[in-house]
Coordinates of C-alpha atoms and ligand atoms in Angstrom, one line a residue:
M21 CA -0.4 0.2 0.2
I22 CA 1.8 3.8 -0.3
N23 CA 1.5 6.3 2.5
E24 CA -1.0 8.6 1.8
L25 CA 1.7 10.7 3.9
E26 CA 4.6 10.3 2.3
K27 CA 3.9 13.0 -0.6
D28 CA 4.6 16.0 2.1
I29 CA 7.9 15.3 3.2
D30 CA 10.4 16.5 1.3
R31 CA 13.3 15.0 2.8
I32 CA 14.1 12.0 5.7
L33 CA 15.8 13.8 8.3
F34 CA 16.4 10.7 10.5
S35 CA 15.7 7.2 9.1
E36 CA 14.5 3.8 11.4
D37 CA 17.9 2.9 11.9
D38 CA 19.4 6.7 12.7
I39 CA 16.2 7.0 15.3
R40 CA 16.9 3.0 16.6
K41 CA 20.6 4.1 17.7
M42 CA 19.9 7.1 18.7
V43 CA 17.5 5.7 21.3
Q44 CA 20.0 3.2 22.3
K45 CA 22.6 6.4 22.9
V46 CA 19.9 7.3 25.5
A47 CA 19.1 4.3 26.4
A48 CA 22.3 3.4 27.8
Q49 CA 23.4 6.6 29.3
I50 CA 20.1 6.2 31.7
N51 CA 21.2 2.2 32.4
E52 CA 23.8 3.6 33.5
D53 CA 23.2 6.3 35.8
Y54 CA 19.8 5.0 37.1
A55 CA 20.7 1.4 37.6
G56 CA 19.3 0.1 40.9
R57 CA 17.3 3.5 41.1
K58 CA 13.9 2.6 39.7
P59 CA 13.6 6.0 38.0
L60 CA 10.1 7.0 37.0
L61 CA 9.6 8.4 33.6
V62 CA 6.7 11.4 33.1
V63 CA 6.1 11.2 29.5
L64 CA 4.8 14.4 28.4
L65 CA 1.8 13.7 26.1
K66 CA 0.9 13.1 22.5
G67 CA 4.5 13.4 20.9
S68 CA 6.9 11.6 22.9
V69 CA 4.6 8.0 23.3
I70 CA 6.4 6.7 20.0
F71 CA 9.7 7.6 21.4
A72 CA 9.3 6.5 25.4
A73 CA 7.0 3.5 24.3
D74 CA 10.9 2.6 22.0
L75 CA 12.9 4.4 24.9
M76 CA 11.0 2.0 28.1
R77 CA 12.0 -1.2 26.1
A78 CA 15.4 -0.2 25.8
L79 CA 16.2 0.3 29.4
V80 CA 16.9 -2.8 31.8
I81 CA 16.7 -1.5 34.7
D82 CA 13.7 -1.3 36.8
C83 CA 11.5 1.8 36.0
E84 CA 8.3 2.9 35.9
I85 CA 6.1 5.5 33.2
D86 CA 3.7 7.5 33.8
F87 CA 1.7 10.3 31.5
M88 CA 1.0 13.9 31.4
K89 CA -0.6 15.9 29.7
V90 CA 0.4 20.3 29.8
S91 CA 0.5 23.3 27.7
S92 CA 1.0 26.7 27.9
Y93 CA -1.1 29.4 28.6
S94 CA -1.6 31.9 25.8
G95 CA -2.0 35.0 26.3
T96 CA 0.3 37.8 25.4
H97 CA 2.2 38.2 28.2
S98 CA 3.5 35.0 30.9
T99 CA 2.7 34.3 33.6
G100 CA 4.7 31.6 34.9
V101 CA 2.0 28.9 34.9
I102 CA 1.1 25.7 32.8
N103 CA -2.0 24.3 32.5
I104 CA -2.1 21.2 33.8
V105 CA -4.8 19.0 30.9
S106 CA -4.0 16.1 32.4
D107 CA -1.9 15.1 35.9
L108 CA 0.4 12.5 37.2
R109 CA -1.4 9.9 39.2
T110 CA 2.0 9.0 40.5
D111 CA 2.9 10.3 43.7
I112 CA 6.9 11.8 42.8
A113 CA 7.8 12.9 46.1
G114 CA 11.5 11.6 46.8
R115 CA 11.5 9.7 43.2
H116 CA 14.2 9.9 40.5
V117 CA 11.8 11.1 37.6
I118 CA 13.0 11.3 34.3
I119 CA 11.2 13.6 31.8
V120 CA 10.1 12.2 27.8
E121 CA 9.8 14.5 25.6
D122 CA 10.3 14.8 22.1
I123 CA 11.7 17.8 21.3
I124 CA 13.0 20.8 23.3
D125 CA 12.5 23.9 20.7
T126 CA 11.8 27.6 23.4
G127 CA 12.1 25.6 26.0
S128 CA 9.3 27.3 27.7
T129 CA 7.0 24.8 28.1
L130 CA 9.8 22.4 30.2
F131 CA 10.6 25.3 31.9
K132 CA 7.3 26.2 33.2
L133 CA 6.9 22.0 34.1
K134 CA 10.7 21.9 35.6
G135 CA 9.1 24.5 38.2
L136 CA 6.1 22.7 38.5
L137 CA 8.1 19.7 39.2
E138 CA 10.5 20.8 41.2
S139 CA 7.8 21.8 43.8
R140 CA 6.9 17.9 44.7
H141 CA 10.2 17.5 45.3
P142 CA 11.0 14.5 43.3
A143 CA 14.5 12.7 44.6
S144 CA 16.1 14.0 41.8
L145 CA 14.3 15.3 38.1
K146 CA 16.2 14.9 34.7
I147 CA 15.2 15.5 31.1
C148 CA 15.2 12.9 28.8
T149 CA 14.5 14.1 24.8
L150 CA 14.8 12.7 21.6
L151 CA 15.9 15.7 19.2
D152 CA 16.3 19.1 20.3
K153 CA 16.3 22.5 18.5
P154 CA 18.8 24.9 20.0
S155 CA 18.3 27.6 17.7
G156 CA 14.6 27.9 19.3
R157 CA 15.9 28.1 22.5
K158 CA 14.2 31.0 24.5
A159 CA 14.0 29.2 28.2
D160 CA 16.9 28.7 30.4
V161 CA 16.4 24.7 29.5
S162 CA 18.2 22.0 28.2
G163 CA 18.1 18.2 27.9
D164 CA 20.4 15.7 30.1
Y165 CA 20.1 13.4 28.0
I166 CA 20.2 13.9 24.0
G167 CA 19.6 12.0 21.2
G168 CA 19.9 14.4 18.3
T169 CA 20.1 18.1 17.1
V170 CA 17.8 19.4 14.4
G171 CA 18.5 22.6 13.1
N172 CA 15.4 25.5 12.2
E173 CA 13.3 23.7 10.7
F174 CA 9.8 22.4 11.4
I175 CA 9.6 18.1 11.6
V176 CA 7.0 15.9 12.0
G177 CA 7.1 11.6 12.2
Y178 CA 7.8 9.2 15.3
G179 CA 5.0 10.9 17.3
L180 CA 6.0 14.7 16.3
D181 CA 2.3 15.8 14.8
F182 CA 1.7 18.7 12.2
D183 CA -1.8 19.5 13.2
E184 CA -2.6 16.3 14.2
K185 CA -0.6 14.6 11.8
Y186 CA 1.9 12.7 10.7
R187 CA 2.9 11.4 13.9
N188 CA 2.5 7.6 13.0
L189 CA 5.0 8.0 10.4
P190 CA 8.0 5.2 11.3
Y191 CA 10.3 7.9 10.5
I192 CA 11.7 11.5 10.9
G193 CA 11.5 14.2 8.3
V194 CA 11.4 18.0 6.9
M195 CA 7.4 18.8 5.5
R196 CA 7.6 19.6 2.0
N197 CA 7.5 24.5 1.8
S198 CA 8.4 24.4 5.6
Ligands
LIG59 P1 8.9 24.6 22.7 O1 9.7 23.7 23.8 O2 7.8 25.3 24.5 O3 8.7 25.0 22.3 O4 7.5 23.3 22.8 C1 8.0 21.9 23.0 C2 6.6 21.2 21.9 O5 7.0 21.7 20.4 C3 7.4 19.8 21.5 O6 6.8 19.1 22.0 C4 6.3 19.1 19.7 O7 5.6 19.0 20.6 C5 6.3 21.3 19.1 N1 7.5 21.2 18.5 C6 8.7 21.8 18.6 N2 9.8 22.1 17.4 C7 9.2 21.0 16.7 C8 9.4 20.6 15.3 O8 9.5 20.6 14.5 N3 7.5 19.5 14.8 C9 6.5 18.8 15.6 N4 6.6 19.1 16.8 C10 7.5 20.6 17.6
LIG60 MG1 5.1 17.7 22.6

């Protein structure tokens, strides 16, 4: 069957094999750093679910997973507050928490989320992102575990969407006319 989405993709940035290698690299670092500590993976919906599913299967340590959906308040001035659309079920006090994100762009969502989760007193809090887009950064936040870096272009696939579309592409590509 012909892939209905492929016609909108200009070029492939990370093939399935490239992604596998990025996931393995990040998982190896987490396996080493968290050996014996049972971290909680906090997966940010929706973009990170595919990455998180692969990452979790590449971990050989005892770990748990929970999900959260947040959005920044829109408006003319930033309140420094994020809107929790769906919160964690897990009490993170005393836990080693790893936020799992698809891509860090401006960093503003993660900056605010970090503040919110810190107020719940985790034992530690780190950020794991499949991709980093440093050219877009506005807030002072950086990933502790980073799969790969992208330039100033809009990418889709492997969980990343444009208007809820293209999340199911197995690779990551640049959209035509982006
Ligand atoms: P920010 O770091 O607060 O600007 O938000 C990052 C979020 O924006 C990511 O979790 C993605 O959902 C989305 N995003 C940023 N860059 C891209 C992209 O190139 N393609 C698809 N989504 C993106
Ligand atoms: Mg996202």
